[in-house]
PDB file of C-alpha atoms in Angstrom:
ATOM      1  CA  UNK H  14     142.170   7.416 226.564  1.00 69.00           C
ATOM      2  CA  UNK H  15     143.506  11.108 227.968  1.00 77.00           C
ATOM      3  CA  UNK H  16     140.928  12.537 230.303  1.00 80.00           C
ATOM      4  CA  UNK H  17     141.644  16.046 228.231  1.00 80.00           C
ATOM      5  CA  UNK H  18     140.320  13.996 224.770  1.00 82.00           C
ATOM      6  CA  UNK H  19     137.199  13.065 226.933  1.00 81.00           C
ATOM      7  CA  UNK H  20     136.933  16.431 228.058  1.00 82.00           C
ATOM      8  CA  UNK H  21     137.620  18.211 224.590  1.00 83.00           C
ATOM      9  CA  UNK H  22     134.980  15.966 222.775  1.00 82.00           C
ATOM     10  CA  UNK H  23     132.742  16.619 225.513  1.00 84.00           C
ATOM     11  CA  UNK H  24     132.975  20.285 224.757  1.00 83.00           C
ATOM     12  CA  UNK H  25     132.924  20.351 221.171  1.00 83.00           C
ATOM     13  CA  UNK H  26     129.263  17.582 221.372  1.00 83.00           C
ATOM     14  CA  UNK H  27     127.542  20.042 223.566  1.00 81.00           C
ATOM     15  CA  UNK H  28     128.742  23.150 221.539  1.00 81.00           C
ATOM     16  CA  UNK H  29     127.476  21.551 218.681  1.00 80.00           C
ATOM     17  CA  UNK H  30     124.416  20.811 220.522  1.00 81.00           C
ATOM     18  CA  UNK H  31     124.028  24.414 221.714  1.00 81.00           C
ATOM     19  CA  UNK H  32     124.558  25.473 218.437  1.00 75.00           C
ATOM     20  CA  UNK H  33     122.169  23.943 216.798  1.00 78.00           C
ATOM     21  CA  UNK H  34     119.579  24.703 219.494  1.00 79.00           C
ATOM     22  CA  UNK H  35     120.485  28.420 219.517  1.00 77.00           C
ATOM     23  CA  UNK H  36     120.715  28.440 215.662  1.00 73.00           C
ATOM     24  CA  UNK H  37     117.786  26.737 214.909  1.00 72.00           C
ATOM     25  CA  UNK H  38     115.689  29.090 218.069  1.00 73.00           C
ATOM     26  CA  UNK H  39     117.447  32.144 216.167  1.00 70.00           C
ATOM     27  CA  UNK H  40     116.358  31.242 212.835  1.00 70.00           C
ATOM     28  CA  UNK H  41     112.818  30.325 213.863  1.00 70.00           C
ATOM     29  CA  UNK H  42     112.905  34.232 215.960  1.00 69.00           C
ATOM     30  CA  UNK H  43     114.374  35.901 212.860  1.00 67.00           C
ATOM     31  CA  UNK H  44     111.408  34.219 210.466  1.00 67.00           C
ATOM     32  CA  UNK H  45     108.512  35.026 213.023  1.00 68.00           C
ATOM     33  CA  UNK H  46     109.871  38.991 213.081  1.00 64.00           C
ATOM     34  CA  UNK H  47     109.999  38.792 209.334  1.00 65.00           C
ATOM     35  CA  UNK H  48     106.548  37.211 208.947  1.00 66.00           C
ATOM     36  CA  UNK H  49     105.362  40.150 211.497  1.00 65.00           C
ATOM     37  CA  UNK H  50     106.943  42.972 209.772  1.00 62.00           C
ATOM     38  CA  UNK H  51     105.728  41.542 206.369  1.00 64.00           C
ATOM     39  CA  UNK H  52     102.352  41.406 207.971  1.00 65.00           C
ATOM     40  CA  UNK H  53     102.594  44.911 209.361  1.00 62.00           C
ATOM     41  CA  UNK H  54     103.215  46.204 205.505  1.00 64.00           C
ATOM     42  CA  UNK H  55     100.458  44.446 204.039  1.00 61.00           C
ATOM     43  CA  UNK H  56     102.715  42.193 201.831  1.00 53.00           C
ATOM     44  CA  UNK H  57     101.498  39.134 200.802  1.00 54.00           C
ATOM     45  CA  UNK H  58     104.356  35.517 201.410  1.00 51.00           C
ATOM     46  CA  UNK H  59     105.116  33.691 198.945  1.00 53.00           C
ATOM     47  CA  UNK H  60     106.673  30.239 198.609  1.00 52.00           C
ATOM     48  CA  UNK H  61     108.200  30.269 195.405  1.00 55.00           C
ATOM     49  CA  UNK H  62     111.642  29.620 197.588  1.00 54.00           C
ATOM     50  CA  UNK H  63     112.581  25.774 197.059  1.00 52.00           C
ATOM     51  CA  UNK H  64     115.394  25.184 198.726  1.00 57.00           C
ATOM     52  CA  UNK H  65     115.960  23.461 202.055  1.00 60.00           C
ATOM     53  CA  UNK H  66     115.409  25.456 205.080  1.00 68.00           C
ATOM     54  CA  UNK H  67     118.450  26.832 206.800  1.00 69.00           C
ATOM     55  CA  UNK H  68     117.616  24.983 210.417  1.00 71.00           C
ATOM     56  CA  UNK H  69     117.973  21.737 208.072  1.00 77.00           C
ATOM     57  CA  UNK H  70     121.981  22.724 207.108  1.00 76.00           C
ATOM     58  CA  UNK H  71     122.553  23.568 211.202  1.00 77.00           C
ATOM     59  CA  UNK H  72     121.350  19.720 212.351  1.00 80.00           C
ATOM     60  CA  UNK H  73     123.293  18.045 209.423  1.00 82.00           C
ATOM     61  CA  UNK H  74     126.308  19.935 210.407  1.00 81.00           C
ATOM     62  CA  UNK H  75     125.826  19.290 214.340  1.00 80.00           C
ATOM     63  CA  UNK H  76     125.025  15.593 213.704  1.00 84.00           C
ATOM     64  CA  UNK H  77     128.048  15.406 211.972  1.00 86.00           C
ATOM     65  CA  UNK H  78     130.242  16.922 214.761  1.00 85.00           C
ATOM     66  CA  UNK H  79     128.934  14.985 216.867  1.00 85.00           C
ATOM     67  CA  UNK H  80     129.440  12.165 215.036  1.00 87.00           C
ATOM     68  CA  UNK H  81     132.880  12.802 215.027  1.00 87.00           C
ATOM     69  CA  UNK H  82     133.717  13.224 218.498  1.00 86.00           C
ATOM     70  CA  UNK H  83     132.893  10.009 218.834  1.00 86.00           C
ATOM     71  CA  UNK H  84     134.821   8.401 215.883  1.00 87.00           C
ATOM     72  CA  UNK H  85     137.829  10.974 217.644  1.00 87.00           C
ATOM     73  CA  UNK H  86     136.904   9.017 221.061  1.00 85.00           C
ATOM     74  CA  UNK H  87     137.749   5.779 219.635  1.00 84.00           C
ATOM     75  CA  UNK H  88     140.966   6.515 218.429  1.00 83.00           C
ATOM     76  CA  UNK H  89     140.666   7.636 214.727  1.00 86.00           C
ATOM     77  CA  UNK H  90     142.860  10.476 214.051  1.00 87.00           C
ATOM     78  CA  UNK H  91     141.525  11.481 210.238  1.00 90.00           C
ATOM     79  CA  UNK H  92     138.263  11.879 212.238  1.00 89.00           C
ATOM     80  CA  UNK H  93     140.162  14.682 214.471  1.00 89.00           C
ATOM     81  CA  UNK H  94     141.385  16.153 211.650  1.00 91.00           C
ATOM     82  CA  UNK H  95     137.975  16.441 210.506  1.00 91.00           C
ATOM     83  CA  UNK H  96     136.351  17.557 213.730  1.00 88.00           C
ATOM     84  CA  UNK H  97     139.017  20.398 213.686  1.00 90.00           C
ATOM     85  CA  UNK H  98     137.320  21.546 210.456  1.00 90.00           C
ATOM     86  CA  UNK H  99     133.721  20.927 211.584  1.00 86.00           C
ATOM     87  CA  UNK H 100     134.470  23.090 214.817  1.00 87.00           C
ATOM     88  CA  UNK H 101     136.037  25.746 213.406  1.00 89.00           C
ATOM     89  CA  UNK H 102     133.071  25.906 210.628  1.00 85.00           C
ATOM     90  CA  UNK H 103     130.887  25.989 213.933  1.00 81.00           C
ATOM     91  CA  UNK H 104     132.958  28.272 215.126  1.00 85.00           C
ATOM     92  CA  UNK H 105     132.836  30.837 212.454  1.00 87.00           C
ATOM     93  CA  UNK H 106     129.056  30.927 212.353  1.00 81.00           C
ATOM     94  CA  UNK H 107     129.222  31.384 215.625  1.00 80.00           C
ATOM     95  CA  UNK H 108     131.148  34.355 215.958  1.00 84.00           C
ATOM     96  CA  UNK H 109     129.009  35.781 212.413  1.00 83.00           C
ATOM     97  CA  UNK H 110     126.186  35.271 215.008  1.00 77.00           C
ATOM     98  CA  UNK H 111     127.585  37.234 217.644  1.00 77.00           C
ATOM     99  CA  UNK H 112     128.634  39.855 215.914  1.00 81.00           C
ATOM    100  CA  UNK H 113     125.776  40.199 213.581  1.00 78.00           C
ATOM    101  CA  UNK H 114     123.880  40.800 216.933  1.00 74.00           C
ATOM    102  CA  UNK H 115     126.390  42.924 218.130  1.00 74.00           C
ATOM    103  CA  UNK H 116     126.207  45.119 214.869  1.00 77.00           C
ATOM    104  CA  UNK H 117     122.683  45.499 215.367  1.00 73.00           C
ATOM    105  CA  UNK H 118     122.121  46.422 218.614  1.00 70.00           C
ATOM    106  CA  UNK H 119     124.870  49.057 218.312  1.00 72.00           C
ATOM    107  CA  UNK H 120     123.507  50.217 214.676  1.00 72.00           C
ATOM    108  CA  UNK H 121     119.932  50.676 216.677  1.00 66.00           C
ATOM    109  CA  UNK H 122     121.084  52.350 219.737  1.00 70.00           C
ATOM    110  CA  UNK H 123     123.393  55.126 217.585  1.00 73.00           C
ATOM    111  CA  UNK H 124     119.738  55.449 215.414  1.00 68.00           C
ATOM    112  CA  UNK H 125     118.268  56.116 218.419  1.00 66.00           C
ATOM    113  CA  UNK H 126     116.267  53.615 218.529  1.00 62.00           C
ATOM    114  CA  UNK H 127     115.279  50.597 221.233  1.00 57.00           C
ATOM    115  CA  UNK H 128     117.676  47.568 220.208  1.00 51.00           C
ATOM    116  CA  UNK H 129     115.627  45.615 217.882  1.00 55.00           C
ATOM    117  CA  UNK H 130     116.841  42.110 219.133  1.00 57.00           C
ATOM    118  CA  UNK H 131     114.459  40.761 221.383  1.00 63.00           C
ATOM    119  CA  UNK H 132     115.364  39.258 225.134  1.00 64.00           C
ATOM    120  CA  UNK H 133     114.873  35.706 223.769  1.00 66.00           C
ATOM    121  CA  UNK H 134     117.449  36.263 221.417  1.00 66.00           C
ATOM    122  CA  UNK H 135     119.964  38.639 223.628  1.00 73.00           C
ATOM    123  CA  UNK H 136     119.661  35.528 226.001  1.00 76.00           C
ATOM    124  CA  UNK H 137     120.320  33.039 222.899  1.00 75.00           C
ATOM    125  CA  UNK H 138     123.688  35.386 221.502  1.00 76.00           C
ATOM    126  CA  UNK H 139     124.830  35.032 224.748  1.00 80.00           C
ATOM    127  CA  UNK H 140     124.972  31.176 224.933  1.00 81.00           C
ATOM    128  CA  UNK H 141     126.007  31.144 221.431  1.00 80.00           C
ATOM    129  CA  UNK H 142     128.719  33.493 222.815  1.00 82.00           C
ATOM    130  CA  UNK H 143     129.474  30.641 225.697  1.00 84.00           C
ATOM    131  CA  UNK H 144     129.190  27.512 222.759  1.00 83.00           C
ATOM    132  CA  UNK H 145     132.041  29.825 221.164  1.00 84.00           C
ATOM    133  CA  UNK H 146     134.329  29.747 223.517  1.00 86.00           C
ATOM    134  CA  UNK H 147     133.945  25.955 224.443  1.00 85.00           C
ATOM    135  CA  UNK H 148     134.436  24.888 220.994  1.00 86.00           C
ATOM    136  CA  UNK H 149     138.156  27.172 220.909  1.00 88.00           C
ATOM    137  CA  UNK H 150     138.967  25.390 224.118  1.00 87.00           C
ATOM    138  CA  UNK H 151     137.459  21.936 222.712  1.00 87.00           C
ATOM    139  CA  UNK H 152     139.757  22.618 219.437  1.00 87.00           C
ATOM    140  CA  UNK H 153     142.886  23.283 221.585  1.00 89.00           C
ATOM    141  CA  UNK H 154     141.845  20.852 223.705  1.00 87.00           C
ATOM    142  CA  UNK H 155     142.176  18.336 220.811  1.00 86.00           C
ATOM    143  CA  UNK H 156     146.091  18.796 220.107  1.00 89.00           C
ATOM    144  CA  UNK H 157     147.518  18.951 223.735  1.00 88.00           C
ATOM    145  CA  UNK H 158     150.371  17.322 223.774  1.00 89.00           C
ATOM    146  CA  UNK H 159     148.523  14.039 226.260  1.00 86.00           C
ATOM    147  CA  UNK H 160     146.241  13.486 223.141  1.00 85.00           C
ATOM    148  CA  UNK H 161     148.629  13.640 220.607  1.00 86.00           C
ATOM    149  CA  UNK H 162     150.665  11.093 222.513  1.00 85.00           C
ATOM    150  CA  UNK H 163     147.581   8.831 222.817  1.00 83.00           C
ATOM    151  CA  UNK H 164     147.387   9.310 219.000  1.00 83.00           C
ATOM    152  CA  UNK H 165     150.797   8.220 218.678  1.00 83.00           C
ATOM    153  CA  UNK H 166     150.609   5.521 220.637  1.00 82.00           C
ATOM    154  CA  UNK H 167     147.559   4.172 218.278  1.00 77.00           C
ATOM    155  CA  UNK H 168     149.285   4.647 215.275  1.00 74.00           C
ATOM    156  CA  UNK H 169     152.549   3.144 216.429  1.00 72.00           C
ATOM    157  CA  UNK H 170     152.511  -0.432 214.851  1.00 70.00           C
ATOM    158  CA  UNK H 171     152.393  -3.238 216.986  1.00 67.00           C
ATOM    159  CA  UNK H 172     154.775  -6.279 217.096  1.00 67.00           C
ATOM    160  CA  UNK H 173     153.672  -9.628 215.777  1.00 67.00           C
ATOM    161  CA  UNK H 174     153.570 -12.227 217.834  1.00 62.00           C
ATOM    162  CA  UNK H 175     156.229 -15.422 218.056  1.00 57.00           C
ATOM    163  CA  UNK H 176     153.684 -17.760 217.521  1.00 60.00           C
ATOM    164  CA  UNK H 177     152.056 -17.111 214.516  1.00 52.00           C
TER     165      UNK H 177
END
């Protein structure tokens, strides 16, 4: 196995990883201002909402990536294809995330007002900013031209033997 397959699924695990720690600490942030502000205005929660949590949909998705970068590891090219697809689904809710952040720390300070996303979650943006960029280099890192001849040379079909 190429050292740059080792390397790229070794990115794109621990992006998912980070991901789905930053996502889930994000999510958990977001809820406790929401619960605070809801508390501020005297409104009362309710839990008429049914449906799974969104933290739940962030570990199924980073299991799964991680998953398969190790099917991709062993040699299985559909499970490349798919961990294309899973990182660049990562990928796009990572860059949402960024930019979401971005949006509203630039929508506060033209108000006038003090950026209303916290330190803990600057900090968190930030990594999510760093997971973004390893999974892009873990995606490229996936079709470089060593990989796709150790691909090839899996798929190739081997002789049979004389004796049998």
């Amino acid at each position: 196995m190429p050292k740059t397959l080792k390397r790229a699924t070794t990115v794109l695990a621990l992006a998912a990883l980070t991901w789905m720690i930053t996502s889930g600490l994000l999510s958990l942030l977001a809820a406790a201002l929401a619960a605070d502000a809801e508390a501020a205005e005297g409104v009362r929660l309710r839990s008429e909402n049914t449906d799974p949590p969104v933290i739940v949909w962030i570990l199924v998705i980073g299991v799964v990536q991680m998953a398969l970068c190790l099917l991709t590891r062993s040699g299985r090219n559909w499970a490349r294809v798919l961990l294309t697809c899973s990182a660049a689904l990562v990928s796009l809710m990572l860059l949402i995330t960024v930019v979401q952040a971005a949006v509203t720390v630039l929508d506060a300070t033209t108000a006038g007002e003090s950026g209303r996303l916290s330190v803990p979650g600057i900090v968190l943006v930030v990594i999510d900013a760093f997971a973004l960029t390893g999974t892009v280099l873990g995606i490229v890192g996936l079709y470089r031209p060593s990989v796709n001849a150790y691909f090839a040379e899996i798929r190739r079909p081997r002789p049979q033997s004389l004796t049998s």
